[in-house]
Every structure is written in C-alpha cells, then in structure tokens.
Short mmCIF file of C-alpha atoms in Angstrom, two decimals:
data_model
loop_
_atom_site.label_atom_id
_atom_site.label_comp_id
_atom_site.label_asym_id
_atom_site.label_seq_id
_atom_site.Cartn_x
_atom_site.Cartn_y
_atom_site.Cartn_z
CA UNK A 23 45.71 -21.06 3.78
CA UNK A 24 43.16 -19.78 6.41
CA UNK A 25 44.77 -16.40 6.19
CA UNK A 26 44.76 -16.41 2.95
CA UNK A 27 40.88 -17.50 1.89
CA UNK A 28 39.82 -14.62 4.87
CA UNK A 29 42.29 -12.00 2.88
CA UNK A 30 40.51 -13.00 -0.59
CA UNK A 31 37.27 -12.99 0.57
CA UNK A 32 37.48 -9.33 2.63
CA UNK A 33 38.55 -8.10 -0.57
CA UNK A 34 35.58 -10.16 -2.84
CA UNK A 35 33.57 -8.47 -0.30
CA UNK A 36 34.86 -5.22 -0.54
CA UNK A 37 34.46 -5.51 -4.15
CA UNK A 38 30.95 -6.27 -4.24
CA UNK A 39 29.91 -3.44 -2.07
CA UNK A 40 31.28 -0.93 -3.92
CA UNK A 41 30.14 -2.40 -7.07
CA UNK A 42 26.09 -2.27 -5.67
CA UNK A 43 27.04 0.80 -4.67
CA UNK A 44 27.88 2.38 -8.37
CA UNK A 45 25.64 3.70 -11.29
CA UNK A 46 25.03 1.61 -14.03
CA UNK A 47 26.82 0.66 -15.88
CA UNK A 48 29.75 0.54 -13.63
CA UNK A 49 33.56 0.83 -14.78
CA UNK A 50 36.53 -1.02 -13.69
CA UNK A 51 38.10 2.56 -12.65
CA UNK A 52 35.81 3.51 -11.46
CA UNK A 53 35.40 0.52 -9.00
CA UNK A 54 39.62 0.95 -8.52
CA UNK A 55 39.24 4.63 -7.55
CA UNK A 56 36.62 3.51 -4.47
CA UNK A 57 39.24 0.16 -3.58
CA UNK A 58 42.13 0.37 -2.08
CA UNK A 59 45.10 -1.61 -3.08
CA UNK A 60 43.09 -4.00 -4.92
CA UNK A 61 44.24 -3.93 -8.73
CA UNK A 62 41.91 -3.36 -11.37
CA UNK A 63 42.17 -7.02 -13.03
CA UNK A 64 41.66 -8.76 -9.34
CA UNK A 65 38.28 -6.50 -9.76
CA UNK A 66 37.52 -8.09 -12.69
CA UNK A 67 38.18 -11.37 -11.94
CA UNK A 68 36.02 -11.26 -8.68
CA UNK A 69 32.91 -9.71 -10.33
CA UNK A 70 32.97 -12.51 -13.41
CA UNK A 71 32.91 -15.10 -11.00
CA UNK A 72 30.86 -13.75 -9.11
CA UNK A 73 28.22 -12.65 -11.52
CA UNK A 74 29.09 -13.73 -14.89
CA UNK A 75 29.17 -9.62 -15.73
CA UNK A 76 30.80 -9.30 -19.24
CA UNK A 77 33.57 -5.99 -19.50
CA UNK A 78 34.46 -3.82 -22.50
CA UNK A 79 36.74 -1.46 -22.52
CA UNK A 80 36.73 -0.74 -19.01
CA UNK A 81 32.89 -0.68 -18.83
CA UNK A 82 30.56 -3.12 -17.73
CA UNK A 83 28.42 -4.20 -20.52
CA UNK A 84 26.25 -7.51 -19.57
CA UNK A 85 24.61 -7.91 -15.91
CA UNK A 86 24.79 -11.52 -16.07
CA UNK A 87 23.24 -13.37 -12.91
CA UNK A 88 23.01 -9.83 -11.35
CA UNK A 89 19.73 -10.39 -8.50
CA UNK A 90 16.48 -8.77 -9.67
CA UNK A 91 16.26 -7.01 -6.56
CA UNK A 92 20.01 -5.76 -7.35
CA UNK A 93 18.61 -4.42 -11.00
CA UNK A 94 16.25 -2.49 -9.03
CA UNK A 95 18.87 -1.09 -6.90
CA UNK A 96 20.99 0.18 -10.04
CA UNK A 97 17.53 1.35 -12.04
CA UNK A 98 16.48 3.51 -8.49
CA UNK A 99 19.76 4.79 -8.16
CA UNK A 100 20.44 6.23 -12.47
CA UNK A 101 16.54 7.92 -12.16
CA UNK A 102 17.81 9.60 -8.85
CA UNK A 103 14.92 10.18 -6.99
CA UNK A 104 11.03 9.08 -6.50
CA UNK A 105 10.33 7.21 -9.43
CA UNK A 106 6.23 5.74 -10.46
CA UNK A 107 6.52 1.39 -11.01
CA UNK A 108 5.82 2.48 -14.75
CA UNK A 109 9.16 4.26 -15.21
CA UNK A 110 11.14 1.67 -12.85
CA UNK A 111 9.54 -0.95 -15.34
CA UNK A 112 10.87 1.05 -18.13
CA UNK A 113 14.18 1.87 -16.74
CA UNK A 114 14.82 -1.85 -16.21
CA UNK A 115 14.04 -2.71 -19.81
CA UNK A 116 16.68 0.06 -20.92
CA UNK A 117 19.37 -1.07 -18.69
CA UNK A 118 19.14 -4.57 -18.64
CA UNK A 119 16.98 -6.20 -21.25
CA UNK A 120 14.67 -7.46 -18.73
CA UNK A 121 11.24 -7.17 -17.77
CA UNK A 122 8.93 -7.60 -14.77
CA UNK A 123 5.22 -7.14 -13.64
CA UNK A 124 3.88 -3.72 -12.75
CA UNK A 125 2.46 -5.75 -9.30
CA UNK A 126 5.81 -7.84 -8.93
CA UNK A 127 7.93 -4.64 -8.83
CA UNK A 128 6.00 -2.96 -6.15
CA UNK A 129 5.73 -6.05 -3.99
CA UNK A 130 9.58 -6.80 -4.02
CA UNK A 131 9.93 -2.65 -3.55
CA UNK A 132 7.32 -2.45 -0.55
CA UNK A 133 9.39 -5.14 1.22
CA UNK A 134 12.73 -3.69 1.31
CA UNK A 135 14.34 -1.83 3.72
CA UNK A 136 16.50 0.33 1.80
CA UNK A 137 13.80 1.43 -0.29
CA UNK A 138 10.79 4.47 0.47
CA UNK A 139 7.60 4.76 -0.66
CA UNK A 140 7.45 8.27 -1.75
CA UNK A 141 3.79 8.58 -3.71
CA UNK A 142 1.07 6.57 -5.31
CA UNK A 143 2.67 3.47 -6.43
CA UNK A 144 5.77 5.64 -6.46
CA UNK A 145 9.47 4.35 -4.65
CA UNK A 146 12.80 6.03 -3.59
CA UNK A 147 16.08 4.54 -2.39
CA UNK A 148 16.60 5.94 1.17
CA UNK A 149 20.11 7.51 -0.27
CA UNK A 150 18.42 9.39 -2.96
CA UNK A 151 16.41 11.31 -0.47
CA UNK A 152 19.02 12.85 0.68
CA UNK A 153 17.85 12.69 4.62
CA UNK A 154 20.64 11.57 6.63
CA UNK A 155 19.70 8.88 9.19
CA UNK A 156 19.63 11.14 12.07
CA UNK A 157 16.76 12.86 10.78
CA UNK A 158 14.80 9.29 10.01
CA UNK A 159 15.45 8.40 13.53
CA UNK A 160 14.09 11.86 14.32
CA UNK A 161 11.14 11.72 12.25
CA UNK A 162 10.15 8.41 13.71
CA UNK A 163 10.72 9.84 17.57
CA UNK A 164 8.83 12.69 16.93
CA UNK A 165 5.77 10.77 15.20
CA UNK A 166 5.81 8.23 17.51
CA UNK A 167 5.19 10.66 20.80
CA UNK A 168 2.54 12.24 18.99
CA UNK A 169 0.44 8.75 17.96
CA UNK A 170 0.99 7.59 21.42
CA UNK A 171 -0.32 10.71 23.43
CA UNK A 172 -3.11 10.63 20.96
CA UNK A 173 -3.80 7.00 21.28
CA UNK A 174 -5.32 6.45 17.93
CA UNK A 175 -4.70 5.83 14.53
CA UNK A 176 -4.13 9.33 12.71
CA UNK A 177 -3.63 10.19 8.56
CA UNK A 178 -0.41 11.17 7.64
CA UNK A 179 -1.08 14.52 5.98
CA UNK A 180 -2.51 15.34 9.61
CA UNK A 181 1.24 14.21 11.07
CA UNK A 182 2.67 16.27 8.69
CA UNK A 183 0.53 19.00 8.95
CA UNK A 184 1.27 18.80 13.25
CA UNK A 185 4.61 18.38 13.10
CA UNK A 186 6.62 18.60 10.12
CA UNK A 187 5.05 21.43 7.68
CA UNK A 188 7.25 24.49 9.46
CA UNK A 189 10.78 22.35 9.13
CA UNK A 190 12.60 20.43 6.58
CA UNK A 191 15.47 17.57 6.76
CA UNK A 192 18.54 18.35 5.41
CA UNK A 193 16.72 20.45 3.68
CA UNK A 194 14.18 17.85 2.57
CA UNK A 195 10.08 19.14 3.20
CA UNK A 196 8.60 15.29 4.52
CA UNK A 197 5.53 14.77 2.55
CA UNK A 198 2.29 12.30 3.82
CA UNK A 199 3.53 10.05 1.28
CA UNK A 200 7.62 10.43 2.06
CA UNK A 201 6.51 10.26 6.04
CA UNK A 202 4.04 6.99 5.55
CA UNK A 203 6.99 4.97 3.93
CA UNK A 204 9.66 6.37 7.07
CA UNK A 205 7.10 5.49 9.30
CA UNK A 206 6.04 1.82 7.83
CA UNK A 207 9.42 1.12 8.21
CA UNK A 208 9.90 0.63 11.16
CA UNK A 209 8.81 -2.30 13.18
CA UNK A 210 6.60 -0.18 15.88
CA UNK A 211 3.82 1.22 13.46
CA UNK A 212 1.33 -0.45 11.76
CA UNK A 213 -0.27 1.59 8.45
CA UNK A 214 -4.12 1.16 7.22
CA UNK A 215 -5.47 2.39 3.58
CA UNK A 216 -5.97 5.82 3.36
CA UNK A 217 -2.49 6.76 4.76
CA UNK A 218 -3.63 5.81 8.16
CA UNK A 219 -0.73 5.33 10.76
CA UNK A 220 -1.38 3.67 13.90
CA UNK A 221 1.04 1.94 16.52
CA UNK A 222 1.30 -2.37 17.11
CA UNK A 223 0.74 -1.78 20.60
CA UNK A 224 -3.21 -0.91 19.77
CA UNK A 225 -3.36 -4.19 18.16
CA UNK A 226 -6.08 -4.98 15.84
CA UNK A 227 -8.59 -3.12 16.63
CA UNK A 228 -9.10 0.13 14.49
CA UNK A 229 -10.60 2.81 16.56
CA UNK A 230 -11.19 4.86 13.36
CA UNK A 231 -13.27 1.70 12.65
CA UNK A 232 -15.47 1.87 15.42
CA UNK A 233 -16.33 5.13 15.66
CA UNK A 234 -17.56 5.24 11.50
CA UNK A 235 -20.30 2.45 12.94
CA UNK A 236 -21.25 4.42 15.77
CA UNK A 237 -22.49 7.57 13.51
CA UNK A 238 -23.92 5.55 11.17
CA UNK A 239 -25.49 3.79 14.43
CA UNK A 240 -26.49 7.07 15.75
CA UNK A 241 -27.15 9.17 12.10
CA UNK A 242 -28.10 6.46 9.39
CA UNK A 243 -29.61 6.69 6.94
CA UNK A 244 -26.20 8.88 6.12
CA UNK A 245 -23.71 9.72 3.21
CA UNK A 246 -20.22 9.24 3.91
CA UNK A 247 -19.60 12.34 3.51
CA UNK A 248 -21.14 13.61 6.52
CA UNK A 249 -19.42 11.07 8.23
CA UNK A 250 -16.43 12.92 7.83
CA UNK A 251 -17.58 15.48 9.38
CA UNK A 252 -18.93 13.64 12.75
CA UNK A 253 -14.82 12.63 12.98
CA UNK A 254 -12.66 14.22 15.29
CA UNK A 255 -10.03 16.51 13.59
CA UNK A 256 -6.66 13.61 14.17
CA UNK A 257 -8.95 10.89 12.27
CA UNK A 258 -9.66 13.10 9.30
CA UNK A 259 -9.81 10.32 6.35
CA UNK A 260 -10.56 9.94 3.18
CA UNK A 261 -14.11 9.48 2.11
CA UNK A 262 -13.24 6.25 0.03
CA UNK A 263 -11.89 5.29 3.43
CA UNK A 264 -15.71 5.41 5.44
CA UNK A 265 -16.66 2.98 2.39
CA UNK A 266 -14.67 0.34 2.67
CA UNK A 267 -15.36 0.23 6.17
CA UNK A 268 -19.13 -0.04 5.83
CA UNK A 269 -19.31 -1.52 2.79
CA UNK A 270 -19.42 -5.22 3.15
CA UNK A 271 -19.84 -4.93 7.08
CA UNK A 272 -22.84 -7.25 7.85
CA UNK A 273 -24.31 -4.61 9.92
CA UNK A 274 -25.15 -2.11 7.35
CA UNK A 275 -26.32 -1.69 3.76
CA UNK A 276 -26.03 1.11 1.20
CA UNK A 277 -29.64 2.95 0.80
CA UNK A 278 -29.11 5.08 -1.37
CA UNK A 279 -25.56 6.40 -4.21
CA UNK A 280 -22.72 7.00 -0.96
CA UNK A 281 -25.72 6.09 1.63
CA UNK A 282 -25.48 3.68 4.38
CA UNK A 283 -27.62 2.80 7.06
CA UNK A 284 -28.12 0.10 9.43
CA UNK A 285 -29.44 -3.29 8.92
CA UNK A 286 -31.68 -2.46 12.54
CA UNK A 287 -33.39 0.36 11.36
CA UNK A 288 -33.75 -0.88 7.46
CA UNK A 289 -35.45 -4.17 8.12
CA UNK A 290 -35.89 -4.06 11.60
CA UNK A 291 -33.59 -6.64 13.16
CA UNK A 292 -31.18 -9.35 10.93
CA UNK A 293 -33.52 -12.61 11.67
CA UNK A 294 -36.16 -10.30 9.01
CA UNK A 295 -33.70 -9.66 7.00
CA UNK A 296 -32.47 -13.46 6.76
CA UNK A 297 -35.82 -14.61 6.55
CA UNK A 298 -35.93 -12.42 3.42
CA UNK A 299 -33.42 -13.34 2.21
CA UNK A 300 -34.40 -16.81 2.19
CA UNK A 301 -38.17 -16.30 0.66
CA UNK A 302 -36.16 -14.84 -2.33
CA UNK A 303 -33.85 -18.16 -2.54
CA UNK A 304 -36.45 -20.47 -2.91
CA UNK A 305 -38.09 -18.20 -5.42
CA UNK A 306 -34.50 -18.22 -7.61
CA UNK A 307 -34.81 -22.32 -7.09
CA UNK A 308 -37.49 -22.28 -9.47
CA UNK A 309 -36.23 -19.28 -11.85
CA UNK A 310 -34.55 -16.25 -12.24
CA UNK A 311 -36.26 -12.63 -11.44
CA UNK A 312 -35.61 -9.38 -11.89
CA UNK A 313 -35.29 -6.73 -9.08
CA UNK A 314 -38.82 -4.91 -9.37
CA UNK A 315 -40.68 -8.52 -9.69
CA UNK A 316 -38.75 -9.75 -5.85
CA UNK A 317 -39.48 -6.35 -5.46
CA UNK A 318 -43.50 -5.60 -5.74
CA UNK A 319 -43.26 -10.09 -4.38
CA UNK A 320 -41.61 -9.82 -0.92
CA UNK A 321 -41.07 -5.77 0.41
CA UNK A 322 -43.70 -4.02 -0.43
CA UNK A 323 -46.06 -3.39 2.60
CA UNK A 324 -43.15 -5.27 4.23
CA UNK A 325 -40.53 -3.40 5.21
CA UNK A 326 -41.34 0.68 4.93
CA UNK A 327 -37.63 1.64 5.25
CA UNK A 328 -36.04 -1.05 2.30
CA UNK A 329 -36.29 0.97 -1.05
CA UNK A 330 -35.33 -0.33 -3.95
CA UNK A 331 -31.39 0.77 -4.11
CA UNK A 332 -31.10 -0.96 -0.73
CA UNK A 333 -32.66 -3.88 -1.97
CA UNK A 334 -30.58 -4.43 -4.93
CA UNK A 335 -27.91 -3.96 -2.95
CA UNK A 336 -29.00 -7.00 -0.61
CA UNK A 337 -29.88 -8.87 -3.87
CA UNK A 338 -25.96 -8.45 -5.01
CA UNK A 339 -24.61 -9.30 -2.07
CA UNK A 340 -26.20 -12.96 -2.22
CA UNK A 341 -26.83 -13.74 -5.68
CA UNK A 342 -25.37 -13.76 -8.78
CA UNK A 343 -26.86 -10.99 -11.40
CA UNK A 344 -27.14 -11.84 -14.99
CA UNK A 345 -26.62 -8.39 -16.38
CA UNK A 346 -27.89 -9.39 -19.99
CA UNK A 347 -30.83 -9.64 -18.65
CA UNK A 348 -31.17 -7.85 -15.49
CA UNK A 349 -32.15 -11.03 -13.53
CA UNK A 350 -30.89 -12.41 -9.97
CA UNK A 351 -30.38 -16.19 -9.75
CA UNK A 352 -28.42 -18.57 -7.75
CA UNK A 353 -24.49 -18.22 -7.34
#
C-alpha cells in the first residue's frame, strides 16, 4: 500500500510540475506529451483534485484555487519578457479574471528567487531572460570580485561599464537593472537606492554616505550637482541619492534649492539652533505666525548665514504649516 501511495504522490508531483511549467491556458494533451506513462484522465483528476480547475474540450478554462504567485508565473511566462507592473496587472485580469494592487504585485515579485528585476517596477522570469545558470553564476562572481577589491558601494551602471560592456551572456547584453536584479538575489550582496550595490560584509556603514557628508562639511554651502563632482568615479550616483542622504540629516540643512550646508556653519552650533527652535515654539504656543514675521523677530541681526529659505526649511522640519494662510503652528 505504501508503494502505491508513493507512486501516486510522485505522479501527482510530475503533473503539477508540468502544469506550472506551461503557458496559460494549458491543454491536457499538451501536458500528457510532457509526461511519460501518465494517462490524460489521471492528469485531469490530479489537477481537479489539487486546483479545482475546469476543463473544456481538452483546455483548462478556469484556474480554480490556483495561488496568486502561480498566476503571476503564468502571466510572466505568457508575456515572455520584461513586463511593467501595469502590464502584469492587466494580464492578470485578462488571463484569470483577478486583480491586485500595483504595490502588492511589486512586493510579491520582488521577493521571488525565480523573478528578476529588469527595470523600474519591471520584472521578468529568469527563464525568459535567456541567460543560463552558469552565466548567472559567472556574472555574480565577476561583480563580487570587483566590488570586494574596491571595498565600497558601486553603482550598477559603473559595474556594467567596467565589467560587462564588451560582453554578452548567451546572447544577452546585461543592463544595470538586469545586473541589480541578478545580484540582489544573491545573499552576499546588499543594494541601496539609486542602483547602488555593495557586499553584506560591508555591514550597515554606507561609505558613500560618509563621503557625501564629508564633502558638504568641507565645501558647504554646496549644490548637490557639485557634490557629484567631488565623488570618485566608482561612486557615481544620481543626484537624488545625494539629496536623500542630506535632506533629513540632523547635521545639515537646505539653504537654497538643491543646496546644503552644515548646521554649524549656518547657526554657529547645534545648541544655538536648538535655542532658536525653542524660542519659536514659545511664540507659536500663543498664536500661529508666518515665516516672515518669525524671521524678523528671531533671526535678523543674530544669524548671518541663516537666510529665509534655510529658516523656512527649519520651520518645516519642526512645526506644522497651514498652507491656506502660510502660517506655522505647533504640530
């Protein structure tokens, strides 16, 4: 009896594997051609029993209780290449009559080992990429050796330019997004916003962040575009990454559009900044006030490097603004 059960379980597993490896909608005869010595009637029984599918004239016409992640697999396989989450959502409705939020689709696919990030919010099955597992391993090892030698985070664009620009893998040219997807599925790597790639052995210290902070400390006030000019070539990053590092950092403040300076240079010291915030808070306990009134009352003649833009930045960080009146109040 045990032998019969094991044989049946093995057959069911073969049927499921063939089913999940097909395009949608699969046909029973097509699945039978992929399986050895498993009758079509048994295939029908196995799929109805496991998934509750409906079959009409050899074709599976209803997905029954097929899991959402399996639906995603069929969708991506049918598309046959990279697909944006909008396209995936539409195909999900067309093929299965189901829907899901774009965020849920993106979150589901981002966690899967068999799915590659192929662009901004764009995903592809590894099997559709057309790159062999040996090539994937070669790409990962080549990038690992380069990043490990550099000892710092590197942008995917730089890796592609330095390592893969003159080479294809199984006829496929590796793009920065392809590379990011291939590497982030390897537990040795860690990724940051802006297509930044490093190694887990680097820990949580992001040397790029340290470099940006040092540049502003030495050259502030400085525009984010100018910060990029001070970074070594291997640390090329998009301007938005520089802004992200500095925007909410307690040691820096935006003093003009896209321009940052240190708290020490603008206020003299952190304690003077805290004193100013305390004075403004005491004022706002009594009533809401505009930036202009507060600036005249507490800044003019006291802080030579604190302009209206920087003062407004400080107020927006610490207080609530009523956009209908332009006045600030307590949170």
